[in-house]
Amino acid sequence: PCMPLLSHIARALETNRFMTFHPPVTQAVLDGFPEGDLLYGKPMPVGAARAALTGGGAGWWSRVCWLIDTPERLADYGALAAALDTELRFAFEVDVGLHRGGFSSPAEIKALTVPERLHCEGIMAYEAHAPEIPGLFGGAARALKQASAKAAEFAATLDPDRRRIMNIGGSKTALLHGGGVANEVSIGSAFVLPSDFDTPGLDGLQPAAFVATPILKALDPMLPGPPSVSRALQALGLFPKKGCYLYGGKWMAEPVFPEGMKPNGLIGLSSNQQFMGLPAGADVKPGDYSFLRPTQSEAVLQHFGAIAVFAGGRIGEFWPVLPTG
């Protein structure tokens, strides 16, 4: 959700290929990358596609590849292309084990009649389920092998000129692929590594984005009511003897600094002033900063202002993020 961050990554990887999931973000990427080529990561309702095509710039007509997951959506997009007197590119969403929709068998695609104004570019296969498969059922390696084989079956139903996009993988699995029919993988969240993406396939990466928020208050916490209740709970280790209140809170993020900082269920969460318990020896004061590691990427980063870029021991730049609308 941050154009300077996307530019930084695109330059490092020497790519102009992007996957987007929301029309306003798509528009920003089209505007920011005049040579960019975009693939949608989820099917767009045909009404949203119509609004984008009629209200956006020229890039929507030529540089966006739409995702088609059902025969009905294929027909809807065919009718849209005819109504707008244009041609549209698309890729098939195929199910290689995740069971989140899409075409479930190559035969389904083979039986389709593609409307003449639609041009198939290939397939998108997503296998986020693979890292979650327990060893009892073959584990991630077997699931990835099966997903790759299934993707190859889908690809075989397409003529060679309809296989420009053979997309597979997500942040948790992209680096585990080698060989196979895929000619591109999708990676997003792994570049900043939120905690939900702590998987063996990303062992070589480090977290790169944190929420920084001031400590408003540092105190010896007490629960409402008789002080003896708080003291008894503290003696039992159920309530901290030291704590602080943060500016804001209740984010999709886990505390990482000060060390040992954590929320407490007896006080609960707050989006205004979040209470955090601290180890007895913690040395904090109002005005110090606390840091939390997001559990997700764009779902968290877009809720704050510009990203403060820390490098060489200092903050040298501020990168604006896209609005959430």
mmCIF file of C-alpha atoms in Angstrom:
data_model
loop_
_atom_site.group_PDB
_atom_site.id
_atom_site.type_symbol
_atom_site.label_atom_id
_atom_site.label_comp_id
_atom_site.label_asym_id
_atom_site.label_seq_id
_atom_site.Cartn_x
_atom_site.Cartn_y
_atom_site.Cartn_z
ATOM 1 C CA PRO A 1 0.000 0.000 0.000
ATOM 2 C CA CYS A 2 3.039 2.293 -0.260
ATOM 3 C CA MET A 3 4.225 3.449 -3.687
ATOM 4 C CA PRO A 4 7.828 4.296 -2.693
ATOM 5 C CA LEU A 5 8.109 0.851 -1.084
ATOM 6 C CA LEU A 6 6.783 -0.796 -4.243
ATOM 7 C CA SER A 7 9.259 1.218 -6.314
ATOM 8 C CA HIS A 8 12.131 0.169 -4.058
ATOM 9 C CA ILE A 9 11.201 -3.515 -4.373
ATOM 10 C CA ALA A 10 10.518 -3.327 -8.122
ATOM 11 C CA ARG A 11 13.937 -1.775 -8.771
ATOM 12 C CA ALA A 12 15.684 -4.384 -6.645
ATOM 13 C CA LEU A 13 13.920 -7.251 -8.433
ATOM 14 C CA GLU A 14 13.983 -5.592 -11.867
ATOM 15 C CA THR A 15 10.300 -6.273 -12.429
ATOM 16 C CA ASN A 16 7.302 -4.346 -13.690
ATOM 17 C CA ARG A 17 4.778 -7.071 -12.792
ATOM 18 C CA PHE A 18 2.343 -6.385 -9.959
ATOM 19 C CA MET A 19 -0.567 -8.175 -8.341
ATOM 20 C CA THR A 20 -3.294 -5.946 -6.934
ATOM 21 C CA PHE A 21 -6.513 -6.627 -5.044
ATOM 22 C CA HIS A 22 -8.471 -3.353 -4.854
ATOM 23 C CA PRO A 23 -9.355 -0.846 -7.622
ATOM 24 C CA PRO A 24 -8.000 2.310 -5.896
ATOM 25 C CA VAL A 25 -4.671 0.553 -5.342
ATOM 26 C CA THR A 26 -4.720 -0.675 -8.929
ATOM 27 C CA GLN A 27 -5.234 2.891 -10.142
ATOM 28 C CA ALA A 28 -2.317 4.131 -8.041
ATOM 29 C CA VAL A 29 -0.030 1.408 -9.417
ATOM 30 C CA LEU A 30 -1.113 2.128 -12.990
ATOM 31 C CA ASP A 31 -0.366 5.818 -12.459
ATOM 32 C CA GLY A 32 2.913 5.218 -10.645
ATOM 33 C CA PHE A 33 4.311 2.603 -13.025
ATOM 34 C CA PRO A 34 3.546 3.575 -16.644
ATOM 35 C CA GLU A 35 5.161 0.357 -17.883
ATOM 36 C CA GLY A 36 3.596 -1.816 -15.186
ATOM 37 C CA ASP A 37 1.603 -4.929 -16.025
ATOM 38 C CA LEU A 38 -1.022 -5.928 -13.453
ATOM 39 C CA LEU A 39 -2.758 -9.180 -12.532
ATOM 40 C CA TYR A 40 -5.712 -9.145 -10.182
ATOM 41 C CA GLY A 41 -5.290 -11.444 -7.195
ATOM 42 C CA LYS A 42 -9.020 -11.964 -6.756
ATOM 43 C CA PRO A 43 -12.029 -11.794 -9.066
ATOM 44 C CA MET A 44 -13.604 -8.351 -9.346
ATOM 45 C CA PRO A 45 -17.396 -8.032 -9.469
ATOM 46 C CA VAL A 46 -18.251 -7.080 -13.013
ATOM 47 C CA GLY A 47 -19.768 -3.815 -11.774
ATOM 48 C CA ALA A 48 -16.445 -2.846 -10.216
ATOM 49 C CA ALA A 49 -14.681 -3.693 -13.469
ATOM 50 C CA ARG A 50 -17.135 -1.572 -15.439
ATOM 51 C CA ALA A 51 -16.659 1.380 -13.078
ATOM 52 C CA ALA A 52 -12.879 1.111 -13.337
ATOM 53 C CA LEU A 53 -12.862 0.798 -17.113
ATOM 54 C CA THR A 54 -15.223 3.712 -17.690
ATOM 55 C CA GLY A 55 -13.886 5.980 -14.959
ATOM 56 C CA GLY A 56 -10.170 5.234 -14.915
ATOM 57 C CA GLY A 57 -7.339 5.892 -17.326
ATOM 58 C CA ALA A 58 -6.232 4.029 -20.417
ATOM 59 C CA GLY A 59 -4.142 1.605 -18.392
ATOM 60 C CA TRP A 60 -7.258 -0.266 -17.277
ATOM 61 C CA TRP A 61 -7.963 -1.278 -20.869
ATOM 62 C CA SER A 62 -4.556 -2.658 -21.774
ATOM 63 C CA ARG A 63 -2.420 -3.250 -18.689
ATOM 64 C CA VAL A 64 -4.818 -5.039 -16.334
ATOM 65 C CA CYS A 65 -5.360 -8.784 -16.443
ATOM 66 C CA TRP A 66 -8.656 -9.687 -14.784
ATOM 67 C CA LEU A 67 -9.245 -12.900 -12.836
ATOM 68 C CA ILE A 68 -12.019 -15.285 -13.862
ATOM 69 C CA ASP A 69 -13.144 -17.988 -11.436
ATOM 70 C CA THR A 70 -16.459 -19.286 -12.832
ATOM 71 C CA PRO A 71 -18.199 -19.763 -16.186
ATOM 72 C CA GLU A 72 -20.747 -17.154 -15.094
ATOM 73 C CA ARG A 73 -18.079 -14.522 -14.474
ATOM 74 C CA LEU A 74 -16.506 -15.347 -17.828
ATOM 75 C CA ALA A 75 -19.857 -14.671 -19.488
ATOM 76 C CA ASP A 76 -20.316 -11.450 -17.498
ATOM 77 C CA TYR A 77 -16.925 -10.144 -18.588
ATOM 78 C CA GLY A 78 -17.629 -11.170 -22.166
ATOM 79 C CA ALA A 79 -20.836 -9.153 -22.072
ATOM 80 C CA LEU A 80 -18.977 -6.222 -20.514
ATOM 81 C CA ALA A 81 -16.333 -6.252 -23.237
ATOM 82 C CA ALA A 82 -19.037 -6.327 -25.903
ATOM 83 C CA ALA A 83 -20.978 -3.496 -24.252
ATOM 84 C CA LEU A 84 -17.867 -1.334 -24.059
ATOM 85 C CA ASP A 85 -16.706 -2.360 -27.540
ATOM 86 C CA THR A 86 -13.287 -3.350 -26.244
ATOM 87 C CA GLU A 87 -11.065 -6.338 -25.624
ATOM 88 C CA LEU A 88 -10.075 -7.525 -22.149
ATOM 89 C CA ARG A 89 -7.323 -9.769 -20.856
ATOM 90 C CA PHE A 90 -7.960 -12.373 -18.191
ATOM 91 C CA ALA A 91 -6.446 -15.328 -16.362
ATOM 92 C CA PHE A 92 -8.239 -18.314 -14.903
ATOM 93 C CA GLU A 93 -8.240 -18.739 -11.136
ATOM 94 C CA VAL A 94 -7.642 -22.454 -10.614
ATOM 95 C CA ASP A 95 -7.969 -24.558 -7.476
ATOM 96 C CA VAL A 96 -4.791 -26.522 -6.735
ATOM 97 C CA GLY A 97 -5.761 -27.597 -3.219
ATOM 98 C CA LEU A 98 -6.751 -24.481 -1.290
ATOM 99 C CA HIS A 99 -10.452 -24.948 -2.129
ATOM 100 C CA ARG A 100 -11.203 -21.213 -2.017
ATOM 101 C CA GLY A 101 -13.025 -21.155 -5.305
ATOM 102 C CA GLY A 102 -11.853 -21.085 -8.875
ATOM 103 C CA PHE A 103 -12.021 -23.835 -11.469
ATOM 104 C CA SER A 104 -11.568 -27.185 -9.771
ATOM 105 C CA SER A 105 -10.680 -29.332 -12.774
ATOM 106 C CA PRO A 106 -8.961 -28.840 -16.134
ATOM 107 C CA ALA A 107 -12.016 -30.347 -17.816
ATOM 108 C CA GLU A 108 -14.107 -27.374 -16.677
ATOM 109 C CA ILE A 109 -11.803 -24.984 -18.500
ATOM 110 C CA LYS A 110 -11.573 -27.193 -21.564
ATOM 111 C CA ALA A 111 -15.366 -27.172 -21.862
ATOM 112 C CA LEU A 112 -15.586 -23.375 -21.885
ATOM 113 C CA THR A 113 -16.237 -21.211 -24.901
ATOM 114 C CA VAL A 114 -14.308 -17.993 -24.371
ATOM 115 C CA PRO A 115 -16.141 -14.895 -25.643
ATOM 116 C CA GLU A 116 -14.367 -13.455 -28.678
ATOM 117 C CA ARG A 117 -13.475 -10.138 -27.011
ATOM 118 C CA LEU A 118 -11.728 -11.834 -24.094
ATOM 119 C CA HIS A 119 -8.132 -12.996 -24.334
ATOM 120 C CA CYS A 120 -6.796 -15.657 -21.984
ATOM 121 C CA GLU A 121 -3.330 -14.911 -20.606
ATOM 122 C CA GLY A 122 -2.940 -17.984 -18.387
ATOM 123 C CA ILE A 123 -3.726 -19.164 -14.883
ATOM 124 C CA MET A 124 -3.327 -18.085 -11.280
ATOM 125 C CA ALA A 125 -2.854 -20.935 -8.809
ATOM 126 C CA TYR A 126 -2.631 -20.204 -5.086
ATOM 127 C CA GLU A 127 -1.546 -22.791 -2.534
ATOM 128 C CA ALA A 128 -1.501 -20.977 0.819
ATOM 129 C CA HIS A 129 -2.761 -24.173 2.429
ATOM 130 C CA ALA A 130 0.502 -26.038 1.842
ATOM 131 C CA PRO A 131 2.473 -24.846 4.919
ATOM 132 C CA GLU A 132 -0.476 -25.783 7.146
ATOM 133 C CA ILE A 133 -0.713 -29.425 6.056
ATOM 134 C CA PRO A 134 0.423 -31.644 8.971
ATOM 135 C CA GLY A 135 3.115 -34.230 8.466
ATOM 136 C CA LEU A 136 0.532 -36.967 8.998
ATOM 137 C CA PHE A 137 -0.888 -36.040 5.601
ATOM 138 C CA GLY A 138 2.422 -35.505 3.839
ATOM 139 C CA GLY A 139 3.304 -32.022 5.056
ATOM 140 C CA ALA A 140 4.089 -28.925 3.036
ATOM 141 C CA ALA A 141 6.476 -30.589 0.582
ATOM 142 C CA ARG A 142 3.874 -33.055 -0.630
ATOM 143 C CA ALA A 143 1.165 -30.391 -0.812
ATOM 144 C CA LEU A 144 3.402 -28.130 -2.902
ATOM 145 C CA LYS A 145 4.293 -30.981 -5.229
ATOM 146 C CA GLN A 146 0.619 -31.806 -5.686
ATOM 147 C CA ALA A 147 -0.247 -28.152 -6.281
ATOM 148 C CA SER A 148 2.468 -27.806 -8.912
ATOM 149 C CA ALA A 149 1.307 -30.967 -10.666
ATOM 150 C CA LYS A 150 -2.301 -29.775 -10.655
ATOM 151 C CA ALA A 151 -1.238 -26.397 -12.064
ATOM 152 C CA ALA A 152 0.546 -28.225 -14.889
ATOM 153 C CA GLU A 153 -2.671 -30.097 -15.689
ATOM 154 C CA PHE A 154 -4.552 -26.817 -15.963
ATOM 155 C CA ALA A 155 -1.816 -25.300 -18.121
ATOM 156 C CA ALA A 156 -1.961 -28.249 -20.494
ATOM 157 C CA THR A 157 -5.539 -27.341 -21.413
ATOM 158 C CA LEU A 158 -4.402 -23.967 -22.781
ATOM 159 C CA ASP A 159 -2.808 -23.305 -26.150
ATOM 160 C CA PRO A 160 0.816 -22.104 -25.911
ATOM 161 C CA ASP A 161 -0.166 -18.521 -26.764
ATOM 162 C CA ARG A 162 -2.508 -18.522 -23.756
ATOM 163 C CA ARG A 163 0.164 -19.365 -21.198
ATOM 164 C CA ARG A 164 1.916 -16.029 -20.809
ATOM 165 C CA ILE A 165 0.990 -15.951 -17.116
ATOM 166 C CA MET A 166 1.634 -19.127 -15.159
ATOM 167 C CA ASN A 167 1.322 -17.685 -11.668
ATOM 168 C CA ILE A 168 1.670 -19.712 -8.493
ATOM 169 C CA GLY A 169 2.642 -19.152 -4.914
ATOM 170 C CA GLY A 170 2.170 -16.551 -2.243
ATOM 171 C CA SER A 171 4.511 -15.085 0.337
ATOM 172 C CA LYS A 172 4.557 -18.278 2.421
ATOM 173 C CA THR A 173 5.329 -20.609 -0.476
ATOM 174 C CA ALA A 174 6.883 -18.668 -3.366
ATOM 175 C CA LEU A 175 10.479 -19.305 -2.305
ATOM 176 C CA LEU A 176 9.815 -23.046 -2.000
ATOM 177 C CA HIS A 177 9.058 -23.503 -5.690
ATOM 178 C CA GLY A 178 11.618 -24.710 -8.180
ATOM 179 C CA GLY A 179 10.924 -25.879 -11.683
ATOM 180 C CA GLY A 180 7.400 -26.812 -12.649
ATOM 181 C CA VAL A 181 5.116 -25.036 -15.061
ATOM 182 C CA ALA A 182 5.049 -21.681 -13.249
ATOM 183 C CA ASN A 183 6.873 -18.749 -14.826
ATOM 184 C CA GLU A 184 6.170 -16.297 -12.004
ATOM 185 C CA VAL A 185 5.471 -16.309 -8.274
ATOM 186 C CA SER A 186 3.672 -13.743 -6.138
ATOM 187 C CA ILE A 187 5.317 -12.224 -3.063
ATOM 188 C CA GLY A 188 4.025 -9.297 -1.042
ATOM 189 C CA SER A 189 3.862 -9.520 2.730
ATOM 190 C CA ALA A 190 7.139 -11.433 2.929
ATOM 191 C CA PHE A 191 9.042 -8.270 2.037
ATOM 192 C CA VAL A 192 8.151 -6.762 5.426
ATOM 193 C CA LEU A 193 7.501 -10.121 7.174
ATOM 194 C CA PRO A 194 4.591 -9.605 9.578
ATOM 195 C CA SER A 195 4.348 -12.259 12.278
ATOM 196 C CA ASP A 196 1.598 -14.289 10.564
ATOM 197 C CA PHE A 197 4.230 -15.087 7.935
ATOM 198 C CA ASP A 198 6.752 -16.691 10.289
ATOM 199 C CA THR A 199 7.030 -19.926 8.326
ATOM 200 C CA PRO A 200 9.983 -22.197 7.462
ATOM 201 C CA GLY A 201 9.849 -21.047 3.841
ATOM 202 C CA LEU A 202 10.832 -17.516 4.899
ATOM 203 C CA ASP A 203 13.578 -18.351 7.396
ATOM 204 C CA GLY A 204 16.106 -16.158 5.602
ATOM 205 C CA LEU A 205 14.037 -12.977 5.864
ATOM 206 C CA GLN A 206 13.763 -10.483 8.712
ATOM 207 C CA PRO A 207 10.879 -8.300 9.920
ATOM 208 C CA ALA A 208 11.100 -4.874 8.302
ATOM 209 C CA ALA A 209 8.004 -2.995 9.505
ATOM 210 C CA PHE A 210 7.011 -2.038 13.040
ATOM 211 C CA VAL A 211 4.405 0.113 14.731
ATOM 212 C CA ALA A 212 6.101 2.740 16.914
ATOM 213 C CA THR A 213 3.942 4.494 19.493
ATOM 214 C CA PRO A 214 4.752 6.648 22.547
ATOM 215 C CA ILE A 215 4.365 5.448 26.099
ATOM 216 C CA LEU A 216 1.898 7.869 27.684
ATOM 217 C CA LYS A 217 2.057 6.660 31.264
ATOM 218 C CA ALA A 218 4.321 4.394 33.322
ATOM 219 C CA LEU A 219 2.867 3.250 36.628
ATOM 220 C CA ASP A 220 2.318 0.622 39.267
ATOM 221 C CA PRO A 221 -1.008 -0.711 37.999
ATOM 222 C CA MET A 222 -4.078 -1.287 40.131
ATOM 223 C CA LEU A 223 -7.448 -2.694 39.162
ATOM 224 C CA PRO A 224 -10.620 -0.812 40.076
ATOM 225 C CA GLY A 225 -11.957 -1.923 43.452
ATOM 226 C CA PRO A 226 -10.244 -2.952 46.683
ATOM 227 C CA PRO A 227 -6.430 -2.712 46.430
ATOM 228 C CA SER A 228 -6.175 -6.092 48.136
ATOM 229 C CA VAL A 229 -7.623 -7.755 45.025
ATOM 230 C CA SER A 230 -4.874 -6.331 42.829
ATOM 231 C CA ARG A 231 -2.196 -7.333 45.328
ATOM 232 C CA ALA A 232 -3.555 -10.881 45.551
ATOM 233 C CA LEU A 233 -3.620 -11.246 41.770
ATOM 234 C CA GLN A 234 -0.088 -9.868 41.557
ATOM 235 C CA ALA A 235 1.087 -12.377 44.152
ATOM 236 C CA LEU A 236 -0.411 -15.144 42.013
ATOM 237 C CA GLY A 237 1.288 -13.779 38.885
ATOM 238 C CA LEU A 238 -2.047 -12.977 37.236
ATOM 239 C CA PHE A 239 -1.616 -9.205 37.193
ATOM 240 C CA PRO A 240 1.604 -7.251 36.603
ATOM 241 C CA LYS A 241 3.287 -5.147 39.267
ATOM 242 C CA LYS A 242 4.448 -2.698 36.638
ATOM 243 C CA GLY A 243 2.760 -1.407 33.530
ATOM 244 C CA CYS A 244 2.256 1.382 31.029
ATOM 245 C CA TYR A 245 -0.341 2.909 28.759
ATOM 246 C CA LEU A 246 0.361 3.398 25.067
ATOM 247 C CA TYR A 247 -0.877 6.046 22.673
ATOM 248 C CA GLY A 248 -3.551 4.115 20.772
ATOM 249 C CA GLY A 249 -3.770 0.352 20.647
ATOM 250 C CA LYS A 250 -5.817 -2.703 19.729
ATOM 251 C CA TRP A 251 -3.888 -3.089 16.496
ATOM 252 C CA MET A 252 -3.184 -6.256 14.543
ATOM 253 C CA ALA A 253 0.303 -6.232 16.049
ATOM 254 C CA GLU A 254 2.291 -7.981 18.768
ATOM 255 C CA PRO A 255 4.493 -6.139 21.301
ATOM 256 C CA VAL A 256 8.244 -6.564 20.880
ATOM 257 C CA PHE A 257 9.765 -3.657 22.867
ATOM 258 C CA PRO A 258 10.215 -2.912 25.733
ATOM 259 C CA GLU A 259 11.166 -6.538 26.203
ATOM 260 C CA GLY A 260 8.518 -8.483 28.069
ATOM 261 C CA MET A 261 5.733 -5.981 27.369
ATOM 262 C CA LYS A 262 2.365 -7.692 26.873
ATOM 263 C CA PRO A 263 -1.364 -6.997 27.173
ATOM 264 C CA ASN A 264 -3.316 -8.131 30.213
ATOM 265 C CA GLY A 265 -6.696 -9.808 29.983
ATOM 266 C CA LEU A 266 -7.984 -8.329 33.237
ATOM 267 C CA ILE A 267 -7.768 -4.793 31.871
ATOM 268 C CA GLY A 268 -8.345 -5.754 28.249
ATOM 269 C CA LEU A 269 -7.674 -3.900 25.021
ATOM 270 C CA SER A 270 -8.273 -0.288 24.050
ATOM 271 C CA SER A 271 -7.894 1.606 20.789
ATOM 272 C CA ASN A 272 -7.479 4.819 22.800
ATOM 273 C CA GLN A 273 -4.947 3.991 25.535
ATOM 274 C CA GLN A 274 -3.738 0.392 25.481
ATOM 275 C CA PHE A 275 -2.540 -1.004 28.814
ATOM 276 C CA MET A 276 0.544 -3.186 28.702
ATOM 277 C CA GLY A 277 2.048 -5.158 31.531
ATOM 278 C CA LEU A 278 5.797 -4.869 32.025
ATOM 279 C CA PRO A 279 8.428 -6.960 33.814
ATOM 280 C CA ALA A 280 9.185 -5.707 37.320
ATOM 281 C CA GLY A 281 12.639 -4.519 36.258
ATOM 282 C CA ALA A 282 11.517 -2.585 33.174
ATOM 283 C CA ASP A 283 12.926 0.944 32.999
ATOM 284 C CA VAL A 284 10.448 3.049 31.018
ATOM 285 C CA LYS A 285 9.091 6.556 31.307
ATOM 286 C CA PRO A 286 6.472 8.656 29.529
ATOM 287 C CA GLY A 287 7.775 9.763 26.147
ATOM 288 C CA ASP A 288 9.723 6.574 25.506
ATOM 289 C CA TYR A 289 8.672 4.649 22.429
ATOM 290 C CA SER A 290 7.240 1.158 22.335
ATOM 291 C CA PHE A 291 7.358 -1.053 19.253
ATOM 292 C CA LEU A 292 4.928 -3.652 17.993
ATOM 293 C CA ARG A 293 5.318 -6.045 15.090
ATOM 294 C CA PRO A 294 2.305 -6.215 12.744
ATOM 295 C CA THR A 295 0.641 -9.572 12.215
ATOM 296 C CA GLN A 296 -0.372 -8.516 8.673
ATOM 297 C CA SER A 297 1.065 -6.044 6.182
ATOM 298 C CA GLU A 298 -1.328 -3.836 4.216
ATOM 299 C CA ALA A 299 -4.146 -4.402 6.734
ATOM 300 C CA VAL A 300 -1.979 -2.605 9.328
ATOM 301 C CA LEU A 301 0.277 -0.232 7.397
ATOM 302 C CA GLN A 302 -2.601 1.663 5.816
ATOM 303 C CA HIS A 303 -4.003 2.620 9.227
ATOM 304 C CA PHE A 304 -1.095 4.926 10.005
ATOM 305 C CA GLY A 305 0.604 7.891 8.404
ATOM 306 C CA ALA A 306 3.742 7.853 6.301
ATOM 307 C CA ILE A 307 6.264 5.079 6.889
ATOM 308 C CA ALA A 308 9.378 6.390 8.630
ATOM 309 C CA VAL A 309 12.311 4.783 6.804
ATOM 310 C CA PHE A 310 15.051 3.896 9.287
ATOM 311 C CA ALA A 311 18.467 3.254 7.744
ATOM 312 C CA GLY A 312 22.026 3.904 8.818
ATOM 313 C CA GLY A 313 20.965 4.557 12.387
ATOM 314 C CA ARG A 314 18.507 7.336 11.587
ATOM 315 C CA ILE A 315 15.182 8.125 9.959
ATOM 316 C CA GLY A 316 16.068 9.538 6.566
ATOM 317 C CA GLU A 317 12.803 9.482 4.616
ATOM 318 C CA PHE A 318 9.052 9.339 5.026
ATOM 319 C CA TRP A 319 7.135 7.211 2.529
ATOM 320 C CA PRO A 320 3.401 7.975 2.186
ATOM 321 C CA VAL A 321 0.940 5.096 2.184
ATOM 322 C CA LEU A 322 -2.191 4.830 0.086
ATOM 323 C CA PRO A 323 -5.525 5.638 1.755
ATOM 324 C CA THR A 324 -7.744 2.753 2.802
ATOM 325 C CA GLY A 325 -10.737 3.793 0.661
#
